[in-house]
Structures are given as C-alpha cells and as structure tokens.
Amino acid sequence: DAGVIQSPRHEVTEMGQEVTLRCKPISGHDYLFWYRQTMMRGLELLIYFNNNVPIDDSGMPEDRFSAKMPNASFSTLKIQPSEPRDSAVYFCASSPRGYNEQFFGPGTRLTVL
Amino acid sequence: QQQVKQSPQSLIVQKGGISIINCAYENTAFDYFPWYQQFPGKGPALLIAIRPDVSEKKEGRFTISFNKSAKQFSLHIMDSQPGDSATYFCAARFRSRNASGGSYIPTFGRGTSLIVHP
C-alpha cells in the first residue's frame, strides 16, 4: 500500500499567489483530514470529510482557504490569495471507517514569501 | 472547547532512562486516546492508543497510563533509545452527532520534542 500521497512536497510562492495542495488518501478510507502544523500553534485540524462530504470546516482560518473532495481518491486544499502567515507544513490524513487510527501523508511544506 | 494539554514541551533523557509525557483533558465525552510519533520531515504515525475503560496499555517499551477520575493520561517510554528521538503528540477523540448521523473529531496536544542522548 502506497499510503497517503501528498503533492507537492515543497512549495515556495509569493504573497498573493494561489496555492493548491493535493492529497490522495488510502484506498477504502472513508475519512479525510487536512491539518496545518506550525511551531507556534502545533497541529491544527482545518477540515475533514466523510465519504467525500465536508463535515466540519470550523478550523479553516478564513475565506482564503477552501477544500474540496470531488471523489474518494482525491482532495485539494486551496489558498487564494496566499499570505506569509500561511507558511506551514500541511498534512493530509485518512482513516478507515469504524477504526480510530489516522494515517498521515508526508506533508507539504509551504513557504509564502 | 475540546482541548488536550500536553507537557513538557521538550524533554531530554539519557539512553536507557525513562521518558514520561503527560496529557490532561476536560471533556468527559472523549472516548479514544492515541499517541502519535513524528520524526523530522515525516507525518505523525500512530504509536499506541487506549480507551477510557482501561487503566494501562503496554506495547513493548511504550506504556500508556490512564487516570479517568483525574482526566489525565501519560506515555512512558522505558529504556529510551536515541532512535526514540522524535516529537510525540497525545490526542483525544469524541463522537458528535451531525446531519449524517455521527462524526468524530480528533484533538491533538501541542507536542513534546524528545531527545535521547546516547
């Protein structure tokens, strides 16, 4: 099993640009989570999906952030426009139905200049 | 608020020593308490987990102690090794109801950076 796949692994962009992060969950997993990790705030849950439906997006910091899951094998997190304070490592995780463990991807390190 | 408070923020231990990381929570609706281990440049990975009906769970050198009345749980790493050097996160989950019938919301502690000196 390939595990959770995220792309790109590193992203450097300039303030004001649109950034799209991608995630492919583990096949058969019904839950998908997006997290942001910073030194100051630790690991923050941004949004999660169940069967492709967004369940809780209360962690999304503001309207510049949006997430979609058009099918069971793909999700995106978009930031438009990006700001330097968005610099962080963004993780995607998936979880199988009825189980408790979350499987994390390797993360995308985002730097906004 | 669903919060989990973790301490210490950083921990340095000599090889062979015992590493202890503590977490406390307020929400009695939490029903699952996992610990995750994260190495630099990697995503967190599940290390060990416990449910509140059990007071202790051991897997190899890793043990979770759970005190339901005090709403506290801790991770003990026995015979700590340099390879254990990583960031450790405690977490808690509770189940909530929504229009879909139910969902669960995980909450993570701030993390503890463990360094084990050879």
Short mmCIF file of C-alpha atoms in Angstrom, two decimals:
data_model
loop_
_atom_site.label_atom_id
_atom_site.label_comp_id
_atom_site.label_asym_id
_atom_site.label_seq_id
_atom_site.Cartn_x
_atom_site.Cartn_y
_atom_site.Cartn_z
CA ASP A 1 0.00 0.00 0.00
CA ALA A 2 1.40 3.38 -1.02
CA GLY A 3 -0.05 5.20 1.96
CA VAL A 4 -1.39 8.74 1.82
CA ILE A 5 0.16 10.66 -1.05
CA GLN A 6 0.60 14.42 -0.99
CA SER A 7 1.89 16.77 -3.64
CA PRO A 8 3.85 18.87 -3.96
CA ARG A 9 6.23 18.08 -1.10
CA HIS A 10 7.57 21.61 -1.11
CA GLU A 11 6.01 24.78 -2.42
CA VAL A 12 7.52 28.24 -2.47
CA THR A 13 5.32 31.04 -3.70
CA GLU A 14 4.94 34.77 -3.46
CA MET A 15 2.32 36.58 -1.46
CA GLY A 16 -0.92 36.93 -3.35
CA GLN A 17 -0.49 33.84 -5.47
CA GLU A 18 -2.90 30.92 -5.48
CA VAL A 19 -1.64 27.70 -3.92
CA THR A 20 -3.20 24.27 -4.41
CA LEU A 21 -2.19 21.31 -2.29
CA ARG A 22 -3.20 17.81 -3.31
CA CYS A 23 -3.91 14.61 -1.45
CA LYS A 24 -4.67 11.03 -2.40
CA PRO A 25 -6.00 9.06 0.59
CA ILE A 26 -5.52 5.37 1.18
CA SER A 27 -7.98 3.38 -0.90
CA GLY A 28 -11.04 2.36 1.09
CA HIS A 29 -10.68 5.02 3.76
CA ASP A 30 -13.88 6.99 4.32
CA TYR A 31 -12.45 9.90 6.30
CA LEU A 32 -10.01 12.53 5.05
CA PHE A 33 -8.46 15.26 7.19
CA TRP A 34 -6.43 18.37 6.43
CA TYR A 35 -4.08 19.66 9.13
CA ARG A 36 -1.71 22.58 9.41
CA GLN A 37 1.41 22.36 11.58
CA THR A 38 3.41 25.35 12.83
CA MET A 39 5.79 25.85 15.72
CA MET A 40 3.51 28.44 17.25
CA ARG A 41 0.17 26.63 17.02
CA GLY A 42 1.13 22.96 16.77
CA LEU A 43 -1.07 20.61 14.76
CA GLU A 44 -4.39 22.21 13.82
CA LEU A 45 -7.31 20.43 12.19
CA LEU A 46 -8.56 22.55 9.30
CA ILE A 47 -11.34 20.45 7.80
CA TYR A 48 -12.40 16.87 7.44
CA PHE A 49 -14.55 14.88 5.04
CA ASN A 50 -16.61 11.75 5.44
CA ASN A 51 -17.45 9.92 2.21
CA ASN A 52 -16.37 12.99 0.23
CA VAL A 53 -18.70 15.30 2.16
CA PRO A 54 -17.20 18.11 4.26
CA ILE A 55 -18.30 17.52 7.85
CA ASP A 56 -16.53 20.19 9.87
CA ASP A 57 -14.65 23.15 8.43
CA SER A 58 -14.60 25.23 11.59
CA GLY A 59 -10.81 25.03 11.65
CA MET A 60 -10.38 26.76 8.30
CA PRO A 61 -8.73 30.05 9.26
CA GLU A 62 -10.56 32.31 6.82
CA ASP A 63 -12.29 32.54 3.47
CA ARG A 64 -8.98 32.44 1.64
CA PHE A 65 -8.87 28.73 2.42
CA SER A 66 -11.08 26.22 0.63
CA ALA A 67 -11.06 22.44 0.36
CA LYS A 68 -12.75 20.03 -1.99
CA MET A 69 -13.05 16.29 -2.34
CA PRO A 70 -14.54 15.58 -5.78
CA ASN A 71 -14.15 11.81 -5.39
CA ALA A 72 -12.97 9.20 -2.92
CA SER A 73 -9.39 9.25 -4.18
CA PHE A 74 -8.58 12.93 -4.38
CA SER A 75 -8.78 16.10 -2.32
CA THR A 76 -7.40 19.61 -2.67
CA LEU A 77 -6.72 22.43 -0.26
CA LYS A 78 -6.55 25.81 -1.92
CA ILE A 79 -5.29 29.12 -0.56
CA GLN A 80 -6.17 32.21 -2.56
CA PRO A 81 -4.59 34.69 -2.12
CA SER A 82 -1.71 33.31 -0.08
CA GLU A 83 -0.03 35.30 2.68
CA PRO A 84 3.31 34.87 4.51
CA ARG A 85 1.48 33.77 7.67
CA ASP A 86 0.18 30.75 5.75
CA SER A 87 3.70 29.32 5.74
CA ALA A 88 3.49 25.95 7.45
CA VAL A 89 3.53 22.22 6.85
CA TYR A 90 0.16 20.97 5.65
CA PHE A 91 -0.74 17.35 6.29
CA CYS A 92 -3.43 15.23 4.82
CA ALA A 93 -4.58 12.15 6.73
CA SER A 94 -7.11 9.43 6.06
CA SER A 95 -8.89 6.98 8.29
CA PRO A 96 -10.88 3.81 7.61
CA ARG A 97 -14.50 3.59 8.58
CA GLY A 98 -15.08 2.12 12.01
CA TYR A 99 -11.45 2.44 13.03
CA ASN A 100 -9.68 5.08 15.01
CA GLU A 101 -6.19 5.40 13.56
CA GLN A 102 -5.37 8.27 11.23
CA PHE A 103 -2.76 7.68 8.56
CA PHE A 104 -0.82 10.81 7.74
CA GLY A 105 0.83 11.74 4.49
CA PRO A 106 4.38 13.12 4.36
CA GLY A 107 3.15 16.71 4.30
CA THR A 108 3.62 19.72 2.05
CA ARG A 109 5.97 22.40 3.30
CA LEU A 110 4.56 25.73 2.12
CA THR A 111 6.63 28.90 2.15
CA VAL A 112 4.95 32.16 1.17
CA LEU A 113 7.42 34.97 0.55
CA GLN B 1 -13.79 23.59 23.96
CA GLN B 2 -12.21 20.31 23.06
CA GLN B 3 -8.69 20.75 24.37
CA VAL B 4 -5.84 18.49 25.34
CA LYS B 5 -2.97 19.99 27.34
CA GLN B 6 0.40 18.32 26.92
CA SER B 7 3.61 18.68 28.92
CA PRO B 8 6.51 19.07 28.87
CA GLN B 9 7.13 20.92 25.63
CA SER B 10 10.59 19.37 25.39
CA LEU B 11 12.36 16.55 27.16
CA ILE B 12 15.96 15.37 27.23
CA VAL B 13 16.72 11.90 28.50
CA GLN B 14 19.83 9.77 28.67
CA LYS B 15 19.91 6.45 26.84
CA GLY B 16 18.35 3.76 28.99
CA GLY B 17 16.29 6.23 31.01
CA ILE B 18 12.52 6.58 31.26
CA SER B 19 10.73 9.27 29.24
CA ILE B 20 7.40 10.46 30.60
CA ILE B 21 4.99 12.74 28.75
CA ASN B 22 1.74 13.87 30.32
CA CYS B 23 -1.60 14.99 28.93
CA ALA B 24 -4.76 16.30 30.56
CA TYR B 25 -8.23 16.88 29.20
CA GLU B 26 -11.54 18.36 30.30
CA ASN B 27 -14.18 16.87 28.02
CA THR B 28 -15.50 13.65 29.54
CA ALA B 29 -17.01 12.74 26.16
CA PHE B 30 -13.59 11.77 24.82
CA ASP B 31 -13.60 8.04 24.12
CA TYR B 32 -10.27 7.28 22.50
CA PHE B 33 -6.77 8.47 23.38
CA PRO B 34 -3.99 7.83 20.86
CA TRP B 35 -0.35 8.83 20.92
CA TYR B 36 1.41 9.74 17.70
CA GLN B 37 5.13 9.80 16.97
CA GLN B 38 6.58 12.17 14.40
CA PHE B 39 10.11 12.10 13.02
CA PRO B 40 11.56 15.18 11.30
CA GLY B 41 10.26 15.58 7.78
CA LYS B 42 7.59 12.94 8.25
CA GLY B 43 3.93 12.90 9.13
CA PRO B 44 2.78 11.71 12.56
CA ALA B 45 2.23 7.97 12.90
CA LEU B 46 0.14 6.14 15.47
CA LEU B 47 2.28 4.72 18.26
CA ILE B 48 -0.17 3.36 20.81
CA ALA B 49 -3.73 4.11 21.91
CA ILE B 50 -6.06 3.46 24.83
CA ARG B 51 -9.76 3.62 25.64
CA PRO B 52 -11.02 5.06 28.94
CA ASP B 53 -12.23 1.69 30.26
CA VAL B 54 -8.62 0.54 30.59
CA SER B 55 -6.10 1.98 33.07
CA GLU B 56 -2.96 0.86 31.32
CA LYS B 57 -1.81 -0.43 27.96
CA LYS B 58 1.67 -1.66 27.15
CA GLU B 59 3.29 -2.33 23.81
CA GLY B 60 6.94 -3.19 24.02
CA ARG B 61 8.79 -0.32 25.68
CA PHE B 62 5.80 2.03 25.36
CA THR B 63 3.10 2.22 28.02
CA ILE B 64 0.03 4.45 28.35
CA SER B 65 -1.25 5.07 31.86
CA PHE B 66 -4.79 6.39 32.07
CA ASN B 67 -6.43 8.02 35.07
CA LYS B 68 -10.09 8.58 34.26
CA SER B 69 -11.00 10.33 37.52
CA ALA B 70 -8.16 12.81 37.14
CA LYS B 71 -8.75 13.12 33.39
CA GLN B 72 -5.09 12.55 32.72
CA PHE B 73 -3.06 10.13 30.66
CA SER B 74 0.63 9.70 30.10
CA LEU B 75 3.11 7.98 27.85
CA HIS B 76 6.05 6.16 29.38
CA ILE B 77 8.99 5.10 27.24
CA MET B 78 11.13 2.58 29.07
CA ASP B 79 14.81 2.06 28.24
CA SER B 80 14.73 5.13 25.98
CA GLN B 81 16.91 4.88 22.89
CA PRO B 82 18.39 7.54 20.58
CA GLY B 83 16.07 6.20 17.86
CA ASP B 84 13.13 7.30 20.02
CA SER B 85 14.13 10.94 19.49
CA ALA B 86 11.05 12.47 17.89
CA THR B 87 8.05 14.65 18.61
CA TYR B 88 5.22 12.94 20.45
CA PHE B 89 1.59 14.05 20.31
CA CYS B 90 -1.18 12.95 22.56
CA ALA B 91 -4.67 13.17 21.16
CA ALA B 92 -8.26 12.61 22.14
CA ARG B 93 -11.39 11.91 20.18
CA PHE B 94 -15.06 12.33 20.87
CA ARG B 95 -18.05 11.41 18.86
CA SER B 96 -20.53 14.07 17.91
CA ARG B 97 -23.79 13.92 16.06
CA ASN B 98 -24.49 15.73 12.86
CA ALA B 99 -26.90 15.51 9.97
CA SER B 100 -25.04 12.47 8.65
CA GLY B 101 -25.72 10.58 11.88
CA GLY B 102 -22.37 10.88 13.59
CA SER B 103 -18.78 12.01 13.23
CA TYR B 104 -15.71 12.07 15.36
CA ILE B 105 -13.43 14.97 15.98
CA PRO B 106 -9.80 14.46 16.94
CA THR B 107 -7.95 16.98 19.11
CA PHE B 108 -4.17 16.97 19.39
CA GLY B 109 -1.89 18.21 22.13
CA ARG B 110 0.86 20.69 21.28
CA GLY B 111 3.54 18.02 21.12
CA THR B 112 6.67 17.11 23.09
CA SER B 113 10.08 17.13 21.49
CA LEU B 114 12.04 14.20 22.94
CA ILE B 115 15.80 13.94 22.62
CA VAL B 116 17.53 10.82 23.86
CA HIS B 117 21.27 11.24 24.28
CA PRO B 118 23.48 8.22 23.57
#
